[in-house]
mmCIF file of C-alpha atoms and ligand atoms in Angstrom:
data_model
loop_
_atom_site.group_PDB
_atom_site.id
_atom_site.type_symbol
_atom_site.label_atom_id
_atom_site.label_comp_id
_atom_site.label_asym_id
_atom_site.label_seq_id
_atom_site.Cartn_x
_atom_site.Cartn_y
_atom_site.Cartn_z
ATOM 1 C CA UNK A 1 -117.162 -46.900 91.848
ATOM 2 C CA UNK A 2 -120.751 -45.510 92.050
ATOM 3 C CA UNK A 3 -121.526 -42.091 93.564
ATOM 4 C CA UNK A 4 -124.224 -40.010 94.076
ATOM 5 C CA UNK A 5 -123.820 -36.175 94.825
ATOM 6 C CA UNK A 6 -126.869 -34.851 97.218
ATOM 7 C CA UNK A 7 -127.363 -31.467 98.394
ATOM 8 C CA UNK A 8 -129.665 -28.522 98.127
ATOM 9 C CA UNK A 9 -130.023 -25.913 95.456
ATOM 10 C CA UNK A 10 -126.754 -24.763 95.470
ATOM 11 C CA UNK A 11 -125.028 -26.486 97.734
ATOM 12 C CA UNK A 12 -122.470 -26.726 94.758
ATOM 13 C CA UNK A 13 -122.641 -30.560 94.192
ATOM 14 C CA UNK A 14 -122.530 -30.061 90.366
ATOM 15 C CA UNK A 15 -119.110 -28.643 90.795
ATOM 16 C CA UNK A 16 -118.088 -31.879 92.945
ATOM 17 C CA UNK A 17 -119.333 -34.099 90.674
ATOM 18 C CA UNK A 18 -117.252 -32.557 87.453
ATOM 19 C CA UNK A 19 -114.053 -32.730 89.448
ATOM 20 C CA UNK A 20 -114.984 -35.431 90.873
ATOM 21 C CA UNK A 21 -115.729 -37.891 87.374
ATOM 22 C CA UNK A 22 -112.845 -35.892 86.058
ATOM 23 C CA UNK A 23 -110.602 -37.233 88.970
ATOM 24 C CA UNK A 24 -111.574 -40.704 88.814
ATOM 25 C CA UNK A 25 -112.532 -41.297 85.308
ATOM 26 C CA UNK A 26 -116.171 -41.589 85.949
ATOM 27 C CA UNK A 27 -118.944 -41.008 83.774
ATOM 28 C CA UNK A 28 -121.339 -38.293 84.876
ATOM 29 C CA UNK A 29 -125.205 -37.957 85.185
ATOM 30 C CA UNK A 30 -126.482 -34.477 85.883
ATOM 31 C CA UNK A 31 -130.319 -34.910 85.627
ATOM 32 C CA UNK A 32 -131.468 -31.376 85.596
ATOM 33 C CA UNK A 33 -128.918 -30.846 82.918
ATOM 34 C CA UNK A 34 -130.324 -34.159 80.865
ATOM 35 C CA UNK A 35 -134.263 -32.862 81.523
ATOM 36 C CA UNK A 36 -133.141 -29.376 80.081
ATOM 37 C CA UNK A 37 -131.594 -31.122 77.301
ATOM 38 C CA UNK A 38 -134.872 -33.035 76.444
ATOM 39 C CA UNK A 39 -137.227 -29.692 77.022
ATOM 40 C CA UNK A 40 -135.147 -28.238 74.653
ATOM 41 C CA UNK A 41 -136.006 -30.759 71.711
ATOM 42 C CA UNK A 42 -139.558 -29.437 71.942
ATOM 43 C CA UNK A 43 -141.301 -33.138 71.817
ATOM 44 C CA UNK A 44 -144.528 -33.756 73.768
ATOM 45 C CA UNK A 45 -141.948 -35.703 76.086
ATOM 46 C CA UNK A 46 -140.058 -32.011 76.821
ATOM 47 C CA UNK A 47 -142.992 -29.980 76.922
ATOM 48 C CA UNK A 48 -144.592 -32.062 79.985
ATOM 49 C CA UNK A 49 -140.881 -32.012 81.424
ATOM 50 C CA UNK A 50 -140.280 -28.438 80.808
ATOM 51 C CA UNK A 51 -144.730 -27.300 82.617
ATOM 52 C CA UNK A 52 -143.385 -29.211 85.533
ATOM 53 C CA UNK A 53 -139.584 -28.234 86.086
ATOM 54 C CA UNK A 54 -140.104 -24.598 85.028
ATOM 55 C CA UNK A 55 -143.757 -22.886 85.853
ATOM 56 C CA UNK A 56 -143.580 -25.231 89.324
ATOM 57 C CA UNK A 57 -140.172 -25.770 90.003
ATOM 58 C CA UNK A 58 -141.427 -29.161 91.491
ATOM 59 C CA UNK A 59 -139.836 -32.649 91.129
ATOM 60 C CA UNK A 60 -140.454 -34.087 87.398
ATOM 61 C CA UNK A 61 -142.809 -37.255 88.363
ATOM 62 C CA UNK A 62 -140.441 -40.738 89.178
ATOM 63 C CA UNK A 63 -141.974 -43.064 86.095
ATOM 64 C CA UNK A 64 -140.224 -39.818 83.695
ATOM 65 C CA UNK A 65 -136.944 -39.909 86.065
ATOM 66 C CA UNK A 66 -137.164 -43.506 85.544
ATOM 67 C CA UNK A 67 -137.118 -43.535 81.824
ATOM 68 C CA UNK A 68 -134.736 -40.709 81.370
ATOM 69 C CA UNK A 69 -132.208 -42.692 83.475
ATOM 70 C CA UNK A 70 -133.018 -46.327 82.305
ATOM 71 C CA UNK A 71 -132.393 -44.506 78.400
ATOM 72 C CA UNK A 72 -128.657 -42.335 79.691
ATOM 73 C CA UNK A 73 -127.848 -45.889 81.572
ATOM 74 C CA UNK A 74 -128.467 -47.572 78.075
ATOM 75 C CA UNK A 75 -126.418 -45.152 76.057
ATOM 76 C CA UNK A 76 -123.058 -45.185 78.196
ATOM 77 C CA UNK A 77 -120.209 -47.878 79.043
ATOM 78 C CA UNK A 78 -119.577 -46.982 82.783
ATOM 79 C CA UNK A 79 -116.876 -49.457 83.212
ATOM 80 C CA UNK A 80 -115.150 -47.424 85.983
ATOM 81 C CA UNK A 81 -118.266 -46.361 87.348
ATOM 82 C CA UNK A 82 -121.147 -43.341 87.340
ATOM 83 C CA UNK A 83 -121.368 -40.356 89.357
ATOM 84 C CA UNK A 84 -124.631 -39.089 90.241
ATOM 85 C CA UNK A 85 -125.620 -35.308 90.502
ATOM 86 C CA UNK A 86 -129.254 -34.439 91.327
ATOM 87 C CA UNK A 87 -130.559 -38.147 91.218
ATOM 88 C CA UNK A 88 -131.447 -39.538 93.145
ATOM 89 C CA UNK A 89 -133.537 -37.028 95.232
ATOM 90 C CA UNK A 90 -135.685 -39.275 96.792
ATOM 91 C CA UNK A 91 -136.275 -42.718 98.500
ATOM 92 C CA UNK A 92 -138.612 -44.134 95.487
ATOM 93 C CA UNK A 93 -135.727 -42.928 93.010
ATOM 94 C CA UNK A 94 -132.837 -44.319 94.763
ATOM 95 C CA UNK A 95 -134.791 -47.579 95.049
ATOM 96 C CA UNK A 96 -135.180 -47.749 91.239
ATOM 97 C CA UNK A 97 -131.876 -46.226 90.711
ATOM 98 C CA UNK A 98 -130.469 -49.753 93.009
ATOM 99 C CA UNK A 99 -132.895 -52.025 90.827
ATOM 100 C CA UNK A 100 -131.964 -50.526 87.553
ATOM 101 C CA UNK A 101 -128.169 -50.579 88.419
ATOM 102 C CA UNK A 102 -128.026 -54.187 90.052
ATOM 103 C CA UNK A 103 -130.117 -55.562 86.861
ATOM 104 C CA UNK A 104 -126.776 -53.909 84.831
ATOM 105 C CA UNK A 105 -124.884 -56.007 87.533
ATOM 106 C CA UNK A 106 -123.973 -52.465 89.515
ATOM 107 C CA UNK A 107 -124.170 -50.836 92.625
ATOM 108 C CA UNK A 108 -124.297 -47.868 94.934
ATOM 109 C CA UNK A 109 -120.711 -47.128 96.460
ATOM 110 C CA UNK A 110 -120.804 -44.307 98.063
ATOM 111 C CA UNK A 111 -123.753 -41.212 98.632
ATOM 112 C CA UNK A 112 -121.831 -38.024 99.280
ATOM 113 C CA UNK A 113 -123.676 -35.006 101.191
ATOM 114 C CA UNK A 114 -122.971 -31.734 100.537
ATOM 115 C CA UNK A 115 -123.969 -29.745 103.906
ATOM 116 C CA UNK A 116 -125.127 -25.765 103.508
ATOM 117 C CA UNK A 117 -127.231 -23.747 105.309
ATOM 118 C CA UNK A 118 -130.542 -22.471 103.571
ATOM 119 C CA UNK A 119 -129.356 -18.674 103.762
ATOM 120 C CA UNK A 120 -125.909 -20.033 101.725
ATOM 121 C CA UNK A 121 -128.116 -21.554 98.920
ATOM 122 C CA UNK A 122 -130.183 -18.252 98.739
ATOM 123 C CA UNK A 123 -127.431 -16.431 98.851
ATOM 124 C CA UNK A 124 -125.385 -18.805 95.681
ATOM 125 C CA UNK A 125 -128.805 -18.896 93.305
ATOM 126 C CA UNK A 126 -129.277 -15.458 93.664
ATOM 127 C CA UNK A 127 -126.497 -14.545 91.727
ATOM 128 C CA UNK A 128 -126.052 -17.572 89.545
ATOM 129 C CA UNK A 129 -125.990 -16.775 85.419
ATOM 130 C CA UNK A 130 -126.323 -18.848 82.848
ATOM 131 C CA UNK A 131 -125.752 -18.485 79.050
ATOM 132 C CA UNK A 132 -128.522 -18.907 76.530
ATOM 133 C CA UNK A 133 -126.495 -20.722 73.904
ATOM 134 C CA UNK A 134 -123.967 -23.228 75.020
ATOM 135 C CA UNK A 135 -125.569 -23.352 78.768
ATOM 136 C CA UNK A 136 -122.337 -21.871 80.715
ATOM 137 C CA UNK A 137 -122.704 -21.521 84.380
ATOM 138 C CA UNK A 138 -120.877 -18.185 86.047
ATOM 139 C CA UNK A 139 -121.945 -16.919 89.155
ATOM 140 C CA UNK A 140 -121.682 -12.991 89.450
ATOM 141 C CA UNK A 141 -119.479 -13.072 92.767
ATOM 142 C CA UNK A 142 -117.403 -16.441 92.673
ATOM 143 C CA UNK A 143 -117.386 -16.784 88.830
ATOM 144 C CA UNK A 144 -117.513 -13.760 87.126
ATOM 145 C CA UNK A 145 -117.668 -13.415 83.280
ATOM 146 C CA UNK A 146 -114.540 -11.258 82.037
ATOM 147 C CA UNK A 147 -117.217 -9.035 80.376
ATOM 148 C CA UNK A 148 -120.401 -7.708 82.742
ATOM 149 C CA UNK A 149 -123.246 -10.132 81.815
ATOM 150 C CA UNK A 150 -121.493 -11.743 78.834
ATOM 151 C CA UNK A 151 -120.558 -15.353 78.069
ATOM 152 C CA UNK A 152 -116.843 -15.194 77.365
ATOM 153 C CA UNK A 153 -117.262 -18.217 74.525
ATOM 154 C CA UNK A 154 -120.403 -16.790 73.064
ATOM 155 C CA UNK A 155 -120.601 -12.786 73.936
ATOM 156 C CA UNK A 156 -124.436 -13.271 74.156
ATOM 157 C CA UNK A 157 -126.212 -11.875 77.424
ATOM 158 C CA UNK A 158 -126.476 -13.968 80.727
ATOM 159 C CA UNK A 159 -129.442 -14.915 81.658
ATOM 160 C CA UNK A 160 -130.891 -16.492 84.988
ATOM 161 C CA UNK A 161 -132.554 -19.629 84.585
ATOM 162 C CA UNK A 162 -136.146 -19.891 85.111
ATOM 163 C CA UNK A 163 -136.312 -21.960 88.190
ATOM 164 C CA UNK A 164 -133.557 -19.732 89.905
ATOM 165 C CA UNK A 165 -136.371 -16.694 90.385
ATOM 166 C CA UNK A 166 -136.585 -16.065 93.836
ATOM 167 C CA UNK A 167 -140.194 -17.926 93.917
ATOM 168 C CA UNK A 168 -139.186 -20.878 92.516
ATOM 169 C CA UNK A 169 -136.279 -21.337 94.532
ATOM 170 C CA UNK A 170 -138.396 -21.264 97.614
ATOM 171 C CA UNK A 171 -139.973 -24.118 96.408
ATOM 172 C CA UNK A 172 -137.253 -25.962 95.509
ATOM 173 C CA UNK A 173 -136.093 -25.687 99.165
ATOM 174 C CA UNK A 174 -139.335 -26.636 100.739
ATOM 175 C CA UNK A 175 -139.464 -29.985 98.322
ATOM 176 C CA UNK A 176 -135.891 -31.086 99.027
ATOM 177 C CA UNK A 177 -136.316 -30.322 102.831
ATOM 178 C CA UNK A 178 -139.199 -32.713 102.822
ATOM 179 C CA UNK A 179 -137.965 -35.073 99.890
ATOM 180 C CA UNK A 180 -134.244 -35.567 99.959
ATOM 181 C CA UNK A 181 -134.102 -35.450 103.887
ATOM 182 C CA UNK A 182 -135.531 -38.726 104.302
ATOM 183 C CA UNK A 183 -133.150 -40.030 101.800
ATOM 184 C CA UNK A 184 -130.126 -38.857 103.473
ATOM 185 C CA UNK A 185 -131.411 -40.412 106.840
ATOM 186 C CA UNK A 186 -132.063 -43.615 104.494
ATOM 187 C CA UNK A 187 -128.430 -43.709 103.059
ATOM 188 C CA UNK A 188 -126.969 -43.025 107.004
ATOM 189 C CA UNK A 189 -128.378 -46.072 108.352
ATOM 190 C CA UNK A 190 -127.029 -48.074 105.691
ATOM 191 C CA UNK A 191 -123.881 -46.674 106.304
ATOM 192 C CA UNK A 192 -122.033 -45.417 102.832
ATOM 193 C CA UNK A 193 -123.051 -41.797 103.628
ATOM 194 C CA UNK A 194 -120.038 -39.213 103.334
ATOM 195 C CA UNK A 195 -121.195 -35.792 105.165
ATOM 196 C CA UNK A 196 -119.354 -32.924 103.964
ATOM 197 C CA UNK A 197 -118.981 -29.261 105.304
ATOM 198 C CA UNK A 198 -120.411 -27.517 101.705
ATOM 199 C CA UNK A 199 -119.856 -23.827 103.208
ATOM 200 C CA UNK A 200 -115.931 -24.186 102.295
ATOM 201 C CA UNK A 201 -113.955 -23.594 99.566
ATOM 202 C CA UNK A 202 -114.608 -25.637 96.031
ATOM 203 C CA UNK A 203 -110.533 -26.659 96.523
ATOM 204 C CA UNK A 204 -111.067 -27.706 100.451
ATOM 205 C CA UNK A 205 -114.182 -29.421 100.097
ATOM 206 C CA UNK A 206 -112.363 -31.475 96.969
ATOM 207 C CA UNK A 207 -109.763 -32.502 98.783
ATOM 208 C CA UNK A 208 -111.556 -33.613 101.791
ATOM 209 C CA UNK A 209 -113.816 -35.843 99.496
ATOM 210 C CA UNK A 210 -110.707 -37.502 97.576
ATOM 211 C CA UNK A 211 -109.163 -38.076 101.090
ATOM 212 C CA UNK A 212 -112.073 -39.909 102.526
ATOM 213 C CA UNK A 213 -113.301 -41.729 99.244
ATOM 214 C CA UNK A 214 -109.714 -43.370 99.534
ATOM 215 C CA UNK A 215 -109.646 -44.355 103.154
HETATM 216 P P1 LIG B 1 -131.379 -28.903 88.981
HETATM 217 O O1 LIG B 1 -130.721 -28.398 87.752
HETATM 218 O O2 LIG B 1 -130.699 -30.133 89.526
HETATM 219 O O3 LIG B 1 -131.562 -27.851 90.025
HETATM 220 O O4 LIG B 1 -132.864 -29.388 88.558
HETATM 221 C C1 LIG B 1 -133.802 -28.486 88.031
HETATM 222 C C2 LIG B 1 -135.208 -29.087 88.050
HETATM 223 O O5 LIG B 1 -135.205 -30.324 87.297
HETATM 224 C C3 LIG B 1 -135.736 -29.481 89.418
HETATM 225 O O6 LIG B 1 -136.318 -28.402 90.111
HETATM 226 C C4 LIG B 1 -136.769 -30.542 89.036
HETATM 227 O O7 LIG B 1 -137.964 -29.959 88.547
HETATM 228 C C5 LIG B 1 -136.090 -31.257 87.886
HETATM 229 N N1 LIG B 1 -135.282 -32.401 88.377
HETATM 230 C C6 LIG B 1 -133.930 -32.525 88.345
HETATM 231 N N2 LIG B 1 -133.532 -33.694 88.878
HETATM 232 C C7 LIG B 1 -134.663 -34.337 89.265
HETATM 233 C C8 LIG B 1 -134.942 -35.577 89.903
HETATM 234 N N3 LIG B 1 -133.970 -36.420 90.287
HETATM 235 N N4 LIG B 1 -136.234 -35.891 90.146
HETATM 236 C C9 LIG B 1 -137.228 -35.089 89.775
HETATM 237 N N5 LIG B 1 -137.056 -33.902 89.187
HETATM 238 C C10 LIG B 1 -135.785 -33.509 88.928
#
């Protein structure tokens, strides 16, 4: 089975999709976690990746999301499937994403929406950490660290992440208001979209999904 995760900044779809390919045995694709990866190596690739994701905090351009997904497709045996976190975000990208998987005899399943209000993604960023060696997430009201602005692995200082500053994240709203939108009216006329009430718990909102993806 094929999934994609959508939903704001936020909106805690990276969390689904861990528990989710944990669950089922799926392999999982977390593109702003694979772009970071590739800024970090410091190649001309990374440094265009890291001008646009960072000093923006716009979308990286489709012919780079392309690539970067056409090379992680190459690299992994999905037998029991892929899911999808953060890509697609857009019509054009789920189009290639359809070409690139049916040409690797594969398809779309299911597109699962994670539903919170602008104010709750605010909110969630706002106090979102991160760790500066092994990448860590914590958030400093749902996911403390046991040590005030330490990773527990590492002990080194938490940082926020660049495109979480307050500016950027305004951005990042406006785009996927006008980007991803029209993608989940896309996927609900084709019918596999799976709307989900993101303002509960990470528990609830698991068990709803697991439910429905088995009905
Ligand atoms: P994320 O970690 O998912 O919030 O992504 C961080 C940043 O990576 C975004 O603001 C974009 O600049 C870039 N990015 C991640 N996924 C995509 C995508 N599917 N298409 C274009 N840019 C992306």
């Amino acid at each position: 089975m094929n999934i994609i995760i959508l939903g704001q900044p936020a909106s805690g779809k990276g969390t689904q999709a861990e528990l989710l390919a944990k669950k089922l045995q799926l392999a999982y694709l977390e593109m702003g976690d694979v772009l970071r990866e590739i800024v970090k190596e410091k190649t001309p690739f990374g440094k265009k990746i890291d001008r646009i994701m960072h000093q923006k905090g716009v979308l990286v351009s489709d012919a780079i999301i392309k690539k970067v997904a056409s090379d992680w497709l190459d690299k992994r045996e999905a037998l029991k499937g892929i899911v999808f976190d953060g890509y697609p975000r857009k019509l054009s990208q789920y189009q290639d994403l359809e070409e690139m998987l049916e040409a690797r005899g594969m398809k779309i399943d299911k597109v699962i929406y994670l539903d919170v209000s602008d104010d709750t993604s605010v909110k969630r960023i706002d106090s979102r950490r991160v760790c500066s060696q092994c990448d860590a997430e914590y958030n400093l009201i749902t996911k403390p660290p046991r040590k005030n602005q330490l990773c527990d692995q590492c002990q080194v200082k938490l940082n926020q992440r660049k495109d979480d500053k307050p500016e950027v994240v305004k951005k990042r709203l406006k785009v996927y208001h006008q980007l991803t939108e029209p993608l989940i009216n896309y996927v609900r006329r084709k019918g596999i979209l799976m709307e989900v009430d993101g303002e509960r718990s990470i528990r609830a909102i698991h068990q709803d999904i697991m439910a429905r993806l088995k009905q």
